[in-house]
Coordinates of C-alpha atoms in Angstrom, one line a residue:
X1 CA -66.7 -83.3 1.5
X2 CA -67.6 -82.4 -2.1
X3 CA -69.2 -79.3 -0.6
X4 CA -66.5 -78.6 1.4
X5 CA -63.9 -78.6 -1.6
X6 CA -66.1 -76.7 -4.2
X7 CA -66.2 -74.1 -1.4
X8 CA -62.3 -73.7 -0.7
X9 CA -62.0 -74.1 -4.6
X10 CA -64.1 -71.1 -5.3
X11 CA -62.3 -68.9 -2.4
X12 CA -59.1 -69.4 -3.8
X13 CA -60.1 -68.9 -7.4
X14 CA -62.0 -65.5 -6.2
X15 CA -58.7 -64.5 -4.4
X16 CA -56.1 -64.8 -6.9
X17 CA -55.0 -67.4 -4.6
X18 CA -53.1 -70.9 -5.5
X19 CA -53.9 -74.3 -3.2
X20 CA -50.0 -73.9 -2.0
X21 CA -50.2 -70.7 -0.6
X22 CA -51.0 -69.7 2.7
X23 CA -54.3 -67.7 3.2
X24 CA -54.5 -67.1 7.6
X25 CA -56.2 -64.1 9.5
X26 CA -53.5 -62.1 10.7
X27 CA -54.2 -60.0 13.9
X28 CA -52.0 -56.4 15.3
X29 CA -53.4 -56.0 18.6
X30 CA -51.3 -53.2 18.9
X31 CA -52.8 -51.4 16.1
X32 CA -56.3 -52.6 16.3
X33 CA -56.7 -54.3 13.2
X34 CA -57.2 -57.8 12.0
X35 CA -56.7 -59.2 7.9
X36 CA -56.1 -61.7 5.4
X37 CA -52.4 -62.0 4.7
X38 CA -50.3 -64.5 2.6
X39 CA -48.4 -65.3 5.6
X40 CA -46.5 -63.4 8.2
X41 CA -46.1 -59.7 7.2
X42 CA -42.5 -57.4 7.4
X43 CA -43.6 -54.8 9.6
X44 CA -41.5 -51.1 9.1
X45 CA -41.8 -47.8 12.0
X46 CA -42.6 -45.0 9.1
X47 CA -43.2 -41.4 10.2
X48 CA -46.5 -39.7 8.0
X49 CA -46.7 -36.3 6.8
X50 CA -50.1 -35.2 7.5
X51 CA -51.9 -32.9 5.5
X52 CA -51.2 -29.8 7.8
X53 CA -47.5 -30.6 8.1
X54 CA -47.7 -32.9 11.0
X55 CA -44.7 -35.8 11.4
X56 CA -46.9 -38.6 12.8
X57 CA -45.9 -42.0 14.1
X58 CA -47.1 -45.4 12.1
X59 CA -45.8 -48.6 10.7
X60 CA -46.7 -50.5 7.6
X61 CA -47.6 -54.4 7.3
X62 CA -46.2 -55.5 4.3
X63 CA -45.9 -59.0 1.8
X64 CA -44.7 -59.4 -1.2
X65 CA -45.2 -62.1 -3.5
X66 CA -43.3 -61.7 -6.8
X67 CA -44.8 -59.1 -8.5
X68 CA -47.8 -59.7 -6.3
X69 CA -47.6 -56.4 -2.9
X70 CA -50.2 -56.9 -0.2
X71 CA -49.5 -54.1 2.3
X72 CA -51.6 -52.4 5.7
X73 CA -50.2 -48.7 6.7
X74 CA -51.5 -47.5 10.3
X75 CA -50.6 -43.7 11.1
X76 CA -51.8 -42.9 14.0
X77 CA -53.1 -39.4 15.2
X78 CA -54.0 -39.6 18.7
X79 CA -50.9 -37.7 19.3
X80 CA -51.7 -34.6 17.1
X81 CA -53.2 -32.4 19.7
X82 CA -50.2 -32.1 21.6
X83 CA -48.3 -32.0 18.6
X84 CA -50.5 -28.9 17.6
X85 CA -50.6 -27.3 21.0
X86 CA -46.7 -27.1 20.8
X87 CA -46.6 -25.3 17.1
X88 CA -48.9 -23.0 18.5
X89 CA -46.3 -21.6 20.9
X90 CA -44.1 -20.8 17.9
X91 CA -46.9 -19.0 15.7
X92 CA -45.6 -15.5 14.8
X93 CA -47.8 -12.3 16.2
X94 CA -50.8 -11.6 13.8
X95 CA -50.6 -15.5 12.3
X96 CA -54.4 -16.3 13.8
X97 CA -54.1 -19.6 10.6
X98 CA -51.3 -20.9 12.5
X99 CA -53.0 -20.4 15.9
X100 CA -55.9 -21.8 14.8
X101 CA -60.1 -21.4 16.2
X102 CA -62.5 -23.3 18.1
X103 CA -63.7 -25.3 15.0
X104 CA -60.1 -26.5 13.4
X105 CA -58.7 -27.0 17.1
X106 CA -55.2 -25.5 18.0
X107 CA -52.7 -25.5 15.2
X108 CA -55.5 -27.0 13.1
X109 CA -55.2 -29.9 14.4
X110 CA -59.2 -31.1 14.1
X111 CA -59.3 -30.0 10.7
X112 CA -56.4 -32.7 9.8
X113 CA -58.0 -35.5 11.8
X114 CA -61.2 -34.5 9.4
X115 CA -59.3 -33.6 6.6
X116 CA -56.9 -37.5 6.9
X117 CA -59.3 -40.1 5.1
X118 CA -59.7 -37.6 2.0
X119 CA -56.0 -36.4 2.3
X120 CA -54.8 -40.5 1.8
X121 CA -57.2 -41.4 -0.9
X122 CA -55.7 -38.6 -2.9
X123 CA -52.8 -39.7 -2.6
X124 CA -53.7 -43.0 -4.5
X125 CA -56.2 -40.6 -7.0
X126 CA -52.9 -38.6 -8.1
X127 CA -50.4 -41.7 -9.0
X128 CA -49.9 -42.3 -13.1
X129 CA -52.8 -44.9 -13.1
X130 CA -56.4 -44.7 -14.2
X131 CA -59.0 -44.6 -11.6
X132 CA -61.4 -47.7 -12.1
X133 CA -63.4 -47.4 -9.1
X134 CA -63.5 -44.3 -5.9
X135 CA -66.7 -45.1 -3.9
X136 CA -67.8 -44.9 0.1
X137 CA -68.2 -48.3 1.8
X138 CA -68.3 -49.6 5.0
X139 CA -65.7 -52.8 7.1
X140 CA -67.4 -53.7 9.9
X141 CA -69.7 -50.7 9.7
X142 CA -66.4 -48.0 10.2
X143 CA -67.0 -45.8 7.3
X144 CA -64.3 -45.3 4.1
X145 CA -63.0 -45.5 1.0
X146 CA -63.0 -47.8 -1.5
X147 CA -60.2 -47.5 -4.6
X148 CA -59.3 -49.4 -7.6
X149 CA -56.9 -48.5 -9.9
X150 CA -55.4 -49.6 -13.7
X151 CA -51.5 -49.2 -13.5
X152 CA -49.6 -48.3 -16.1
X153 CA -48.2 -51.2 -17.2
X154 CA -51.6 -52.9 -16.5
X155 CA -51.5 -54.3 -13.1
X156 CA -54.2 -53.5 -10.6
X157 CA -54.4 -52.0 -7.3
X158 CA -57.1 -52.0 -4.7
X159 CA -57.2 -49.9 -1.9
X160 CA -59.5 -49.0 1.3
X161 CA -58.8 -45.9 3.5
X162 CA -60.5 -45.6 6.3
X163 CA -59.6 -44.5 10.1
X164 CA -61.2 -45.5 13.4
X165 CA -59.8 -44.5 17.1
X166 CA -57.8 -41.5 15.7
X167 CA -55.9 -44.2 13.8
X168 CA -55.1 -44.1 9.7
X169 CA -55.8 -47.3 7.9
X170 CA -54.3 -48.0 4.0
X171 CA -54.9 -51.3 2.5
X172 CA -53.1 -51.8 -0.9
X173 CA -53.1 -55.0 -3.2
X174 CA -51.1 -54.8 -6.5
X175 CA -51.3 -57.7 -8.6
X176 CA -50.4 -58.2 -12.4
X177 CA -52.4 -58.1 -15.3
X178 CA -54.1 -61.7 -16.1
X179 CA -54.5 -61.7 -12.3
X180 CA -57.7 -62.5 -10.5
X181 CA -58.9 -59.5 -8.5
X182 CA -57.4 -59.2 -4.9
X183 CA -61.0 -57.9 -3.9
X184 CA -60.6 -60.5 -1.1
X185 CA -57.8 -58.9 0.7
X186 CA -59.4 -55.2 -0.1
X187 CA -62.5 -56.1 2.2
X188 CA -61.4 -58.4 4.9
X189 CA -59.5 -55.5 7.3
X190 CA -61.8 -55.8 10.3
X191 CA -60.9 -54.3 14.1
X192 CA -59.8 -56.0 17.3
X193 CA -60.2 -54.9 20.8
X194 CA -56.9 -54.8 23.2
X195 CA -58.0 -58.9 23.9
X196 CA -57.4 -59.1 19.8
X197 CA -61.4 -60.1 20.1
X198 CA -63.4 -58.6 16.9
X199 CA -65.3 -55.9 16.8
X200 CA -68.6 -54.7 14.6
X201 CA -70.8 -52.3 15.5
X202 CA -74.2 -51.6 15.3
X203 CA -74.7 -48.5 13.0
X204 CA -71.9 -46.5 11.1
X205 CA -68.6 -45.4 12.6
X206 CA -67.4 -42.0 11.7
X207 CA -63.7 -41.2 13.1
X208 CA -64.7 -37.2 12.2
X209 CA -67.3 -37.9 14.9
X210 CA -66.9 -41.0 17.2
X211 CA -63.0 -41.4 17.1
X212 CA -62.7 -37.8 17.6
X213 CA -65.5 -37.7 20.5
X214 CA -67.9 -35.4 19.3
X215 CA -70.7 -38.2 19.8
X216 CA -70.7 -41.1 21.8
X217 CA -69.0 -44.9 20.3
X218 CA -72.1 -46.6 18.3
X219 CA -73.1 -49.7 20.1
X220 CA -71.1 -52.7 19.3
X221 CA -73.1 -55.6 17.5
X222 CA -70.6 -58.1 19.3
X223 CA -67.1 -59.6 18.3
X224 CA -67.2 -59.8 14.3
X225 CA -65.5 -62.5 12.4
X226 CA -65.0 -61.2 8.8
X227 CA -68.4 -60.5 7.4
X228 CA -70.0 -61.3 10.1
X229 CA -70.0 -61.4 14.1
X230 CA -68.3 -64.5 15.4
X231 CA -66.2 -66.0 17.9
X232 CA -62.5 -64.7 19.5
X233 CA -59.2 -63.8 17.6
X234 CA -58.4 -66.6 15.7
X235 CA -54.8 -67.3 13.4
X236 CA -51.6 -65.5 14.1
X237 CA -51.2 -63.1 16.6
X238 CA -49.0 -60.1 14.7
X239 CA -45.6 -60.4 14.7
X240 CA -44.3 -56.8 16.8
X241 CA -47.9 -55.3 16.6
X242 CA -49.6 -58.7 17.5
X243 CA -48.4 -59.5 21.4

């Protein structure tokens, strides 16, 4: 029981988290994902300009506590193809950018799948904050980027980008200065099948490459529970994007 406690203790203390608030695996079937939330998140229909122009469909997971902002954005991009094939029709004679070659796809539409994870971490590498940490890291072995940031007025942020199945992931966690990092929240965002079991594969996931195709889906490793692979879907089932 000791054990047990120091453990839980340590977590919370780790996590910026207090004994009274709620800490549960939250799970969006309908976008694939699973994470830890401080309870049930709002969840808002957003449209996302790519970085070639596109208008894409996604929703964002959002709670706030005080000045604390825990928030999940999926775009998703399976769509862009036929978004791209239909711009092509309205390309001007002697445009060939507009129409596009065999490597970017019609429209350009493979170079902005490509192009997607780098086009959303700049967006965080631009804001009026200092960049405290940019590096590559891995969720369940799907490739992307880590981010931490020093806001102007002190508070931190801590971001992951990353995308698997043609779909756009954003993790953001601002909490105040004096805070304990909200590193816990950064690196839980793990993947679900349509069941809401977990997934992990067995060597690295690249979307530029397995979501988009080119190579066959790496081997999965089994269902993966957080760090490591586990049992079913377990806590709340998503709101809209969970049933």
């Amino acid at each position: 029981m000791r054990t047990t406690t120091f453990v839980v203790a340590f977590i919370l203390s780790i996590s910026g988290l207090s004994a009274g608030q709620e800490l549960a695996e939250y799970h969006s079937i309908r976008d694939g994902f699973k994470i830890l939330f401080l309870g049930e998140p709002a969840v808002t229909n957003i449209t996302w300009a790519s970085h070639q122009g596109y208008m894409l469909p996604g929703r964002v997971y959002r709670v706030d506590r005080g000045r604390e902002h825990y928030s999940v954005t999926v775009v998703d991009y399976s769509g862009i193809e036929q978004m791209a094939i239909a711009r092509v029709k309205t390309c001007p004679a002697g445009a060939p950018l507009c129409r596009g070659t065999d490597i970017s796809g019609p429209g350009l539409w493979k170079h902005d799948v490509r192009e997607a994870l780098l086009f959303a971490t700049s967006k965080f590498v631009e804001r009026d904050a200092k960049v405290t940490e940019l590096t590559w890291s891995q969720l369940d072995m799907v490739e992307g980027n880590e981010i931490q940031l020093l806001n102007a007025d002190q508070s931190r942020t801590y971001g992951y980008v990353t995308m698997h199945e043609m779909k756009l992931y954003i993790t953001e966690a601002t909490v105040p200065k004096g805070s304990p990092p909200a590193t816990l929240f950064q690196t839980s965002l793990g993947w679900v099948d349509k069941d809401g079991n977990g997934i992990r594969y067995q060597t690295v996931y690249s979307n530029e490459f397995h979501g988009m195709r080119v190579y066959p889906v790496p081997p999965l490793a089994g269902a993966a529970g957080g760090r490591a692979a586990g049992a079913g879907p377990q806590g709340r089932q998503g709101g809209t994007g969970g049933r």
